[in-house]
Coordinates of C-alpha atoms in Angstrom, one line a residue:
Chain A
X4 CA 152.3 125.8 34.0
X5 CA 154.9 126.3 31.1
X6 CA 153.1 124.2 29.4
X7 CA 151.0 126.7 27.4
X8 CA 154.0 127.9 25.5
X9 CA 154.2 125.2 23.8
X10 CA 150.5 124.7 21.4
X11 CA 151.9 121.4 19.6
X12 CA 151.4 119.1 23.2
X13 CA 149.7 117.7 23.9
X14 CA 149.2 118.7 28.5
X15 CA 148.5 122.1 27.4
X16 CA 145.0 121.1 27.3
X17 CA 145.3 119.9 30.9
X18 CA 146.9 122.8 32.5
X19 CA 145.2 126.1 30.3
X20 CA 143.9 128.2 33.0
X21 CA 140.3 128.5 33.0
X22 CA 137.4 128.6 36.1
X23 CA 136.5 124.4 35.0
X24 CA 140.1 124.0 34.8
X25 CA 140.5 125.4 38.6
X26 CA 137.6 123.5 39.4
X27 CA 138.5 120.3 38.5
X28 CA 141.8 120.2 40.0
X29 CA 140.2 121.2 43.7
X30 CA 137.9 118.2 43.6
X31 CA 138.8 116.0 40.8
X32 CA 142.3 115.8 41.3
X33 CA 143.2 112.1 40.3
X34 CA 142.1 110.0 37.5
X35 CA 137.8 109.6 37.0
X36 CA 138.4 105.8 37.4
X37 CA 139.8 106.0 40.7
X38 CA 136.4 107.8 41.8
X39 CA 135.3 105.6 40.8
X40 CA 137.0 103.1 42.6
X41 CA 135.7 105.3 45.9
X42 CA 133.7 107.5 45.6
X43 CA 130.2 104.8 45.0
X44 CA 132.4 102.5 48.5
X45 CA 132.4 105.5 50.3
X46 CA 129.1 106.7 49.3
X47 CA 127.5 102.9 50.7
X48 CA 129.5 103.2 53.6
X49 CA 128.2 106.6 55.0
X50 CA 124.6 105.9 53.6
X51 CA 124.5 101.9 55.8
X52 CA 126.8 103.1 58.6
X53 CA 127.6 106.6 59.0
X54 CA 124.1 108.2 58.4
X55 CA 122.1 105.3 60.6
X56 CA 124.4 106.2 63.4
X57 CA 123.4 109.9 63.3
X58 CA 119.9 108.6 63.0
X59 CA 119.8 106.4 66.3
X60 CA 122.1 109.4 68.1
X61 CA 119.3 111.5 66.9
X62 CA 116.5 109.5 68.3
X63 CA 117.8 108.3 71.6
X64 CA 117.3 112.1 72.9
X65 CA 113.5 111.6 71.8
X66 CA 110.9 109.8 73.6
X67 CA 110.6 108.2 69.7
X68 CA 109.3 103.6 69.9
X69 CA 110.0 102.8 66.6
X70 CA 107.0 104.7 65.1
X71 CA 104.2 107.0 65.3
X72 CA 105.4 111.0 66.8
X73 CA 107.7 111.4 69.2
X74 CA 109.1 114.9 70.9
X75 CA 112.8 115.5 72.8
X76 CA 112.8 114.4 76.1
X77 CA 116.7 115.9 76.7
X78 CA 119.2 113.6 78.6
X79 CA 115.7 111.7 80.2
X80 CA 116.9 108.0 78.5
X81 CA 120.4 108.3 79.4
X82 CA 119.4 109.5 82.5
X83 CA 116.8 106.3 83.1
X84 CA 119.6 104.0 81.2
X85 CA 122.3 105.0 83.8
X86 CA 119.4 104.0 86.7
X87 CA 118.4 101.0 85.3
X88 CA 119.8 97.8 87.3
X89 CA 119.3 96.0 83.7
X90 CA 121.0 97.9 82.4
X91 CA 124.2 98.4 85.2
X92 CA 123.8 94.4 85.1
X93 CA 124.3 94.1 81.6
X94 CA 127.3 96.2 81.2
X95 CA 129.3 94.8 85.0
X96 CA 128.7 91.2 83.0
X97 CA 130.0 92.1 79.3
X98 CA 133.6 93.6 80.3
X99 CA 134.1 91.3 83.1
X100 CA 133.1 88.7 80.8
X101 CA 135.7 90.5 77.5
X102 CA 138.3 91.6 79.4
X103 CA 138.4 88.3 81.2
X104 CA 137.7 86.4 76.9
X105 CA 139.7 88.5 76.1
X106 CA 143.3 87.6 78.4
X107 CA 142.2 83.6 77.7
X108 CA 142.2 84.0 74.3
X109 CA 145.5 85.7 74.1
X110 CA 147.0 83.8 76.1
X111 CA 146.4 80.2 74.8
X112 CA 146.6 82.0 71.4
X113 CA 150.1 82.8 71.9
X114 CA 151.5 80.2 74.2
X115 CA 149.5 77.2 71.1
X116 CA 151.0 79.5 68.5
X117 CA 154.4 78.8 69.8
X118 CA 154.2 75.0 70.5
X119 CA 152.5 75.3 66.9
X120 CA 155.8 76.5 65.0
X121 CA 158.7 74.1 67.5
X122 CA 159.7 71.8 66.2
X123 CA 156.9 69.1 67.0
X124 CA 155.6 65.4 64.1
X125 CA 152.7 66.0 62.7
X126 CA 153.4 70.2 62.7
X127 CA 150.3 70.6 59.4
X128 CA 147.4 68.0 61.2
X129 CA 148.3 70.1 64.7
X130 CA 147.1 73.2 62.9
X131 CA 144.4 72.1 61.4
X132 CA 142.9 70.8 63.9
X133 CA 143.5 73.6 66.2
X134 CA 142.0 76.1 63.4
X135 CA 138.6 74.0 63.5
X136 CA 136.6 75.8 65.5
X137 CA 136.9 78.5 63.3
X138 CA 134.0 76.7 61.0
X139 CA 131.7 77.2 63.3
X140 CA 129.1 79.0 64.0
X141 CA 129.1 80.5 67.3
X142 CA 125.5 79.1 68.1
X143 CA 125.9 76.2 66.8
X144 CA 129.4 75.7 69.4
X145 CA 127.1 77.2 72.0
X146 CA 124.4 75.0 71.8
X147 CA 127.1 71.6 71.4
X148 CA 128.2 73.4 75.4
X149 CA 124.9 73.5 76.7
X150 CA 124.6 69.6 76.2
X151 CA 127.6 68.6 77.1
X152 CA 127.9 71.0 80.6
X153 CA 124.0 70.4 81.8
X154 CA 124.0 67.1 80.9
X155 CA 127.7 65.2 80.4
X156 CA 129.2 67.2 82.2
X157 CA 127.3 66.2 85.6
X158 CA 127.1 62.7 85.1
X159 CA 130.8 62.2 84.5
X160 CA 131.3 64.6 87.8
X161 CA 128.3 62.9 90.2
X162 CA 130.7 59.6 89.1
X163 CA 134.2 60.5 90.4
X164 CA 132.4 62.3 93.0
X165 CA 133.7 66.1 92.1
X166 CA 131.2 67.8 94.1
X167 CA 131.8 71.7 91.2
X168 CA 130.7 70.5 88.6
X169 CA 127.6 67.8 89.8
X170 CA 125.2 70.5 88.2
X171 CA 125.2 72.5 84.9
X172 CA 127.2 75.5 86.2
X173 CA 125.0 77.4 83.3
X174 CA 122.0 76.8 86.0
X175 CA 124.7 78.9 89.0
X176 CA 124.0 82.2 88.2
X177 CA 127.7 82.7 89.6
X178 CA 129.4 80.8 87.6
X179 CA 127.6 81.3 84.2
X180 CA 129.5 83.9 82.7
X181 CA 133.0 81.2 83.5
X182 CA 130.8 79.3 81.1
X183 CA 130.0 81.2 78.1
X184 CA 133.9 83.0 78.7
X185 CA 135.4 78.9 78.2
X186 CA 132.9 78.7 75.1
X187 CA 133.4 81.9 73.0
X188 CA 137.6 81.7 73.5
X189 CA 137.2 78.3 72.1
X190 CA 135.8 80.4 69.6
X191 CA 138.5 82.9 69.5
X192 CA 141.8 81.0 69.5
X193 CA 142.1 80.3 66.3
X194 CA 141.8 83.4 65.1
X195 CA 144.0 84.8 66.9
X196 CA 146.2 81.9 67.3
X197 CA 146.5 82.8 63.2
X198 CA 147.7 85.4 63.6
X199 CA 150.1 84.4 66.0
X200 CA 151.0 82.5 63.9
X201 CA 152.1 85.0 60.9
X202 CA 153.3 87.2 63.3
X203 CA 156.1 83.8 65.0
X204 CA 156.6 82.9 61.4
X205 CA 158.3 86.4 59.9
X206 CA 160.8 85.8 62.8
X207 CA 163.7 84.8 61.0
X208 CA 165.1 81.3 62.5
X209 CA 168.9 83.3 62.3
X210 CA 167.7 85.8 65.8
X211 CA 166.7 81.9 68.2
X212 CA 170.2 80.1 66.1
X213 CA 172.0 82.8 67.3
X214 CA 170.7 83.2 71.0
X215 CA 170.6 79.2 71.5
X216 CA 174.8 79.8 70.6
X217 CA 174.4 82.6 72.9
X218 CA 172.9 80.3 75.1
X219 CA 170.1 82.0 75.8
X220 CA 167.2 79.5 77.6
X221 CA 163.7 79.2 76.4
X222 CA 162.0 81.4 78.3
X223 CA 164.8 84.5 78.1
X224 CA 164.0 83.8 74.3
X225 CA 160.7 84.4 75.1
X226 CA 160.7 87.0 77.1
X227 CA 164.3 89.0 75.3
X228 CA 162.9 87.9 71.7
X229 CA 159.9 86.3 70.3
X230 CA 157.0 88.1 72.8
X231 CA 158.8 91.9 71.8
X232 CA 158.9 90.8 68.4
X233 CA 154.9 89.4 67.8
X234 CA 153.8 92.3 70.3
X235 CA 152.5 94.4 67.4
X236 CA 150.0 91.0 66.7
X237 CA 149.5 91.0 70.3
X238 CA 147.8 94.7 70.7
X239 CA 145.9 93.9 67.1
X240 CA 144.7 90.8 68.5
X241 CA 143.2 92.5 71.5
X242 CA 141.5 95.1 70.5
X243 CA 139.5 92.6 68.0
X244 CA 139.0 90.2 70.3
X245 CA 138.0 92.3 72.4
X246 CA 135.8 94.6 70.4
X247 CA 134.5 90.9 68.8
X248 CA 133.5 90.2 72.9
X249 CA 132.2 93.3 74.0
X250 CA 129.4 92.8 71.1
X251 CA 128.7 89.2 72.3
X252 CA 125.6 87.8 71.2
X253 CA 125.1 84.8 69.5
X254 CA 127.0 82.2 72.2
X255 CA 124.8 84.1 75.4
X256 CA 121.7 83.9 73.2
X257 CA 122.8 79.6 72.8
X258 CA 124.1 79.0 75.9
X259 CA 122.5 81.1 78.6
X260 CA 119.4 82.9 76.3
X261 CA 120.9 85.9 78.6
X262 CA 120.1 83.2 82.1
X263 CA 119.5 82.4 85.1
X264 CA 117.8 85.5 85.9
X265 CA 119.9 88.3 83.9
X266 CA 123.2 87.3 85.3
X267 CA 124.6 86.3 81.9
X268 CA 122.8 89.4 80.2
X269 CA 125.2 91.3 77.5
X270 CA 124.5 94.7 75.9
X271 CA 123.5 93.4 72.4
X272 CA 121.4 91.8 74.0
X273 CA 119.1 94.8 76.2
X274 CA 120.0 97.4 73.5
X275 CA 118.3 94.5 70.8
X276 CA 115.5 94.5 72.9
X277 CA 114.8 97.3 71.9
X278 CA 112.8 96.0 69.1
X279 CA 110.7 94.8 71.6
X280 CA 109.4 96.5 73.7
X281 CA 108.5 99.8 72.8
X282 CA 112.1 101.1 73.9
X283 CA 113.9 102.5 71.3
X284 CA 115.1 105.1 71.9
X285 CA 115.5 104.2 75.1
X286 CA 118.1 101.8 74.0
X287 CA 119.5 104.0 71.6
X288 CA 120.4 105.7 74.1
X289 CA 122.0 102.9 75.7
X290 CA 123.8 102.1 72.5
X291 CA 125.0 105.6 72.2
X292 CA 126.7 105.0 75.6
X293 CA 128.2 101.2 74.5
X294 CA 129.4 103.0 71.5
X295 CA 131.8 105.8 73.4
X296 CA 132.7 102.5 75.8
X297 CA 133.8 100.9 72.4
X298 CA 135.7 103.9 71.4
X299 CA 137.2 104.7 74.9
X300 CA 138.7 100.9 74.6
X301 CA 139.5 102.0 71.0
X302 CA 141.2 105.0 72.0
X303 CA 143.6 103.7 74.1
X304 CA 144.7 100.1 72.3
X305 CA 145.2 102.7 69.0
X306 CA 147.1 105.3 71.9
X307 CA 149.2 102.0 72.9
X308 CA 150.2 101.1 69.6
X309 CA 151.4 104.8 68.6
X310 CA 153.5 103.6 71.5
X311 CA 155.1 101.1 70.6
X312 CA 155.5 101.8 66.5
X313 CA 153.2 99.0 66.0
X314 CA 151.3 97.7 62.9
X315 CA 149.3 100.5 61.9
Chain B
X11 CA 171.7 83.4 53.3
X12 CA 173.7 85.9 51.6
X13 CA 171.9 84.6 48.1
X14 CA 168.7 85.1 49.5
X15 CA 169.0 88.7 50.8
X16 CA 170.6 90.3 47.8
X17 CA 168.0 88.9 45.1
X18 CA 165.1 91.9 44.6
X19 CA 166.8 92.6 41.1
X20 CA 164.4 96.0 40.2
X21 CA 163.5 94.0 37.1
X22 CA 161.4 91.8 38.2
X23 CA 160.5 93.1 42.7
X24 CA 157.6 91.0 42.7
X25 CA 159.7 87.9 42.8
X26 CA 162.1 89.1 45.6
X27 CA 159.0 90.0 47.6
X28 CA 157.4 86.8 47.1
X29 CA 158.2 85.0 50.1
X30 CA 159.5 81.1 49.8
X31 CA 157.6 78.3 52.8
X32 CA 161.1 77.8 54.8
X33 CA 162.1 74.4 54.6
X34 CA 161.7 72.8 58.0
X35 CA 165.9 72.8 59.5
X36 CA 167.0 69.5 58.5
X37 CA 169.0 68.1 61.8
X38 CA 166.7 69.5 63.8
X39 CA 165.3 66.9 66.8
X40 CA 161.7 66.0 67.2
X41 CA 160.4 67.6 70.0
X42 CA 158.7 64.9 71.5
X43 CA 157.4 66.6 75.0
X44 CA 156.1 69.6 72.9
X45 CA 153.9 67.4 70.7
X46 CA 152.5 65.1 73.0
X47 CA 151.4 68.3 74.8
X48 CA 149.9 70.2 72.3
X49 CA 148.2 66.3 71.8
X50 CA 147.1 66.2 74.7
X51 CA 145.6 70.0 74.5
X52 CA 144.0 69.1 70.8
X53 CA 141.8 67.0 72.9
X54 CA 139.8 70.4 73.4
X55 CA 139.1 71.1 69.7
X56 CA 138.7 67.5 69.0
X57 CA 136.0 66.4 71.8
X58 CA 133.2 68.6 71.3
X59 CA 132.9 67.8 67.6
X60 CA 133.1 64.0 67.7
X61 CA 130.7 64.6 70.5
X62 CA 128.2 66.7 68.1
X63 CA 128.7 63.9 65.4
X64 CA 127.9 61.1 67.9
X65 CA 124.8 62.2 69.1
X66 CA 124.0 62.8 65.3
X67 CA 124.5 59.3 64.5
X68 CA 122.2 58.1 67.8
X69 CA 118.4 57.4 67.9
X70 CA 117.2 59.5 70.8
X71 CA 117.1 56.3 72.7
X72 CA 120.7 56.0 72.5
X73 CA 120.7 59.1 74.0
X74 CA 119.4 58.9 76.8
X75 CA 121.8 56.6 78.4
X76 CA 125.0 57.7 79.5
X77 CA 127.0 60.9 79.5
X78 CA 126.6 61.8 74.9
X79 CA 130.0 60.5 73.9
X80 CA 129.5 57.0 74.0
X81 CA 130.2 55.8 70.7
X82 CA 126.7 55.5 68.2
X83 CA 126.4 51.7 67.7
X84 CA 124.1 51.4 65.8
X85 CA 124.3 54.2 63.7
X86 CA 121.4 55.5 63.1
X87 CA 121.3 57.6 59.6
X88 CA 118.2 58.9 60.3
X89 CA 118.8 62.3 61.3
X90 CA 119.4 63.8 59.1
X91 CA 117.2 63.1 56.5
X92 CA 115.1 64.5 59.5
X93 CA 116.8 67.4 60.0
X94 CA 116.5 68.0 55.9
X95 CA 112.9 67.5 56.0
X96 CA 111.6 69.9 59.5
X97 CA 113.4 73.0 58.9
X98 CA 113.6 73.4 55.0
X99 CA 116.9 73.0 54.4
X100 CA 117.7 73.9 50.7
X101 CA 116.4 77.2 51.4
X102 CA 118.1 78.1 54.4
X103 CA 121.0 76.8 52.5
X104 CA 119.8 78.8 49.2
X105 CA 119.9 82.0 51.9
X106 CA 122.9 81.5 53.3
X107 CA 125.0 80.7 50.2
X108 CA 123.4 84.0 49.1
X109 CA 124.4 86.3 51.7
X110 CA 128.1 84.3 51.9
X111 CA 128.6 84.7 47.9
X112 CA 127.4 88.6 48.0
X113 CA 129.8 89.4 51.7
X114 CA 132.5 87.6 49.6
X115 CA 132.8 88.8 46.1
X116 CA 131.9 92.0 47.3
X117 CA 134.4 92.6 50.2
X118 CA 137.2 91.6 47.8
X119 CA 136.4 93.8 44.4
X120 CA 135.1 96.7 47.4
X121 CA 138.0 96.6 49.6
X122 CA 140.4 96.2 47.4
X123 CA 139.6 98.9 44.4
X124 CA 138.8 101.7 47.2
X125 CA 142.5 100.6 49.0
X126 CA 144.3 100.9 45.9
X127 CA 142.5 104.1 44.7
X128 CA 143.9 105.4 48.9
X129 CA 147.7 104.2 48.8
X130 CA 147.7 105.1 45.3
X131 CA 146.6 108.6 45.5
X132 CA 148.3 108.9 48.9
X133 CA 149.9 112.4 48.2
X134 CA 146.2 114.1 47.9
X135 CA 144.5 115.4 51.4
X136 CA 141.1 114.2 49.8
X137 CA 142.0 110.3 49.5
X138 CA 144.4 110.9 53.5
X139 CA 141.2 112.1 54.3
X140 CA 138.8 108.6 53.3
X141 CA 141.5 106.6 54.3
X142 CA 141.1 108.0 58.1
X143 CA 137.2 108.2 58.0
X144 CA 137.6 104.4 57.4
X145 CA 138.9 102.9 60.5
X146 CA 137.7 106.1 62.5
X147 CA 134.2 104.1 61.9
X148 CA 136.6 101.0 62.4
X149 CA 135.2 100.3 65.9
X150 CA 131.5 100.5 65.3
X151 CA 129.6 97.7 66.4
X152 CA 126.5 96.2 64.8
X153 CA 124.6 96.5 68.0
X154 CA 124.9 100.2 68.6
X155 CA 123.2 100.9 64.4
X156 CA 122.1 97.6 65.2
X157 CA 118.2 99.7 66.0
X158 CA 118.4 103.0 62.7
X159 CA 119.6 99.7 60.1
X160 CA 116.7 97.1 60.9
X161 CA 114.3 100.3 59.8
X162 CA 116.1 101.6 57.3
X163 CA 117.2 98.9 55.2
X164 CA 113.4 97.6 55.4
X165 CA 112.6 100.6 54.2
X166 CA 114.4 100.8 50.9
X167 CA 113.4 97.3 50.5
X168 CA 115.9 95.5 52.0
X169 CA 115.1 93.4 54.8
X170 CA 116.0 90.4 53.0
X171 CA 119.1 88.1 53.3
X172 CA 120.2 91.1 50.3
X173 CA 120.7 93.4 52.8
X174 CA 122.7 91.3 55.1
X175 CA 125.1 90.8 52.5
X176 CA 126.0 94.6 51.1
X177 CA 125.6 95.0 55.6
X178 CA 128.8 92.8 55.9
X179 CA 130.5 94.2 53.0
X180 CA 130.4 98.2 54.6
X181 CA 131.5 96.3 58.3
X182 CA 133.7 95.6 57.1
X183 CA 135.4 97.8 54.4
X184 CA 137.6 99.5 56.7
X185 CA 139.2 96.3 58.0
X186 CA 139.9 94.9 54.5
X187 CA 140.8 98.2 53.6
X188 CA 143.4 98.0 56.6
X189 CA 144.7 94.4 55.2
X190 CA 144.5 95.5 51.4
X191 CA 146.8 98.9 51.9
X192 CA 149.1 97.1 54.1
X193 CA 149.7 94.5 50.8
X194 CA 149.1 97.0 48.6
X195 CA 152.1 99.7 50.1
X196 CA 154.5 96.7 49.3
X197 CA 153.8 95.8 45.8
X198 CA 156.4 98.4 43.6
X199 CA 154.3 101.2 41.6
X200 CA 156.7 100.9 39.0
X201 CA 155.2 97.3 37.8
X202 CA 152.2 100.1 37.3
X203 CA 153.8 102.3 35.5
X204 CA 155.3 99.7 32.5
X205 CA 152.2 99.0 32.6
X206 CA 150.9 102.0 31.5
X207 CA 153.5 102.8 29.8
X208 CA 152.7 99.6 26.9
X209 CA 149.2 101.6 27.3
X210 CA 146.7 100.2 29.6
X211 CA 144.2 102.7 31.7
X212 CA 143.6 102.6 35.1
X213 CA 141.2 100.1 35.3
X214 CA 143.3 97.8 33.1
X215 CA 146.2 98.3 35.4
X216 CA 144.1 97.2 38.7
X217 CA 142.7 94.1 36.3
X218 CA 145.5 92.8 35.1
X219 CA 148.6 93.8 36.4
X220 CA 147.4 95.1 40.1
X221 CA 144.4 92.1 40.9
X222 CA 146.7 89.3 40.2
X223 CA 149.1 90.5 42.4
X224 CA 146.2 91.1 45.7
X225 CA 145.6 87.4 45.0
X226 CA 146.6 85.8 48.3
X227 CA 145.4 88.3 50.3
X228 CA 142.5 88.2 48.3
X229 CA 142.3 85.0 49.1
X230 CA 142.5 85.3 53.2
X231 CA 140.3 88.2 53.0
X232 CA 137.7 86.2 50.5
X233 CA 137.9 83.0 53.4
X234 CA 137.1 85.0 56.4
X235 CA 134.0 86.9 54.8
X236 CA 132.9 83.4 54.2
X237 CA 133.9 82.2 57.5
X238 CA 131.5 85.2 58.7
X239 CA 129.4 85.9 57.3
X240 CA 127.9 82.0 56.2
X241 CA 127.9 81.5 60.4
X242 CA 126.9 84.8 61.0
X243 CA 123.4 85.0 63.7
X244 CA 123.0 87.8 64.7
X245 CA 122.7 90.4 61.4
X246 CA 120.4 88.1 59.6
X247 CA 117.9 88.2 62.6
X248 CA 117.3 91.3 63.0
X249 CA 116.9 92.5 59.2
X250 CA 115.5 89.8 57.6
X251 CA 111.4 90.0 58.5
X252 CA 110.9 87.5 56.8
X253 CA 110.9 83.8 58.8
X254 CA 111.3 82.1 55.1
X255 CA 114.2 83.9 54.2
X256 CA 116.3 83.5 57.3
X257 CA 119.4 81.8 56.8
X258 CA 119.8 78.7 57.8
X259 CA 122.3 79.7 61.7
X260 CA 118.4 81.5 62.8
X261 CA 116.7 79.3 61.0
X262 CA 118.7 75.9 63.4
X263 CA 117.9 78.8 66.2
X264 CA 114.5 78.5 65.3
X265 CA 114.5 75.1 65.0
X266 CA 116.3 74.9 68.8
X267 CA 113.1 76.0 70.6
X268 CA 110.8 74.4 68.5
X269 CA 112.1 71.1 68.7
X270 CA 114.1 70.8 72.5
X271 CA 113.7 66.6 72.9
X272 CA 114.7 66.0 69.6
X273 CA 119.1 66.4 70.3
X274 CA 119.6 64.0 67.6
X275 CA 117.5 65.7 64.5
X276 CA 119.7 69.1 65.8
X277 CA 123.3 67.9 66.2
X278 CA 122.8 66.5 62.2
X279 CA 121.0 69.5 61.3
X280 CA 124.4 71.3 62.3
X281 CA 126.6 69.3 61.3
X282 CA 125.2 69.8 57.6
X283 CA 125.7 73.3 58.1
X284 CA 129.3 73.2 58.7
X285 CA 129.9 71.3 56.2
X286 CA 130.4 74.0 53.3
X287 CA 132.7 75.8 55.3
X288 CA 134.5 73.4 56.7
X289 CA 135.0 71.5 52.6
X290 CA 136.0 75.2 52.3
X291 CA 138.0 76.2 54.6
X292 CA 140.6 72.8 54.2
X293 CA 140.8 73.9 50.9
X294 CA 142.1 77.4 51.2
X295 CA 143.6 76.7 54.6
X296 CA 146.9 77.1 53.4
X297 CA 146.3 80.5 52.1
X298 CA 145.2 82.1 55.8
X299 CA 148.2 82.3 56.9
X300 CA 150.3 83.2 54.3
X301 CA 148.0 86.7 53.1
X302 CA 147.8 87.6 56.8
X303 CA 151.5 87.5 57.0
X304 CA 152.1 88.9 54.2
X305 CA 149.5 92.0 55.0
X306 CA 150.8 92.1 58.5
X307 CA 154.5 92.9 57.7
X308 CA 154.8 95.6 56.5

């Protein structure tokens, strides 16, 4: 601030006290280039994501059908949604599916990551094979497995007289969700595997050498070293996979299309039905509830991260 | 080992922070038991892929017999031709490509610029608030905002692949900014300061100093943007109004419903859609693990 006393310095221009200067300092505290880097991004982000979210939330308190006039109906949509068996069942299925698939995905991916980081033959080749499902769309993989589950597996099961698989598991409303868990995990495991591998590679091998010299067994090494060191990656994987599983859509559409009956109709599928049935406001209420549930899980998981001093 | 630890020198910090691929320790014995287990488990990945290829190379008559796992002989190449003609593949292909190009370039550029601006101005509360704003929105899943979003995009003339591409950039903005900012924090500011002393403007500093250093992370973000947008079904299906402008997965979905009798042609179409991602992934694979690793250690 003393720079004003030295007229020859260029810095004087910038720090001369003036109204314009003060306004500039509050609203544009940094080089305008930085602002050009971030303001358009944030503006578009707000316009494309936050604004629709707010609009949708607003309409969830009305009887809007997607076009025409509307008026406020208070919490009527929410009350109706809570007593709607279709919606209740979709939450039941989606939560059960997401929890089980999340556990399966993370346990299998962690085991695979440890195995693929160990001293095995053709390690790079095996890694490539296990990453392969990443490149296939969920819809296509669902179609492939639909055919396997409903044509190939029953033929094989009949040949070896294995009764539970003689009919398609996708056609049975009690077992169809297991097929979806299997395929969704099959699709999600490579992504989780990559993150676990990245975590494992960052653990220095000397740690293990020291442990082996001290005579720690493989299980002890996993329990005392690998798992604690992998924990932040475990948390980030849980958050990412769980969020994705909650909005499962293409795999349920491709495998069962929500059937048999409505046994595997996911929350996303019920929300999207708002396009076709004039249920816009009603399904927006459903979407708001869905968002709150997602948010609750996210806050819970972020709390775990903070306690563990993890990645974020 | 001691020499490796002491390498980071102030003059060339980026060399010190660049991790060399660790050589596989010599002299250790190959764990054959684990190799065999890994090989057997890998069949769970390989069998469905073999199945898809076998299906695409069979005639309907060959499909009718057996489990579907039998080897396709004689090979029936005609399915690819039929799939190409039936689904108007070139148009769907270019629509997928359009969405993917927008998503990949947009995700890399927009989020790396935003992340850099945020990290380098961290002492201003406005930028910290922006970061928190983005992170808070990270947990909005597409289904939650889908209904109003479809109407919004349609009303401004973006109910087409352009809109789908832009939405991909926006939905991944928060996570990509998180990845990039973790990575940028590990880049020493001194490098940028010396570039500024040489007379680089802010933008030049970004282009000439920061962007090259961000390459491994950009590769990771790029390959995931590519796989995700190329394979996405949910967004284009809902956003794109005109079925003519649909991307490959949606066209295949429509195809599936119309031609359930001819699985072979359907599988040929799936394989054709899979080819670009497979090639891109095999090329970019080595960056994927290393990029995530660099971004996550901190």
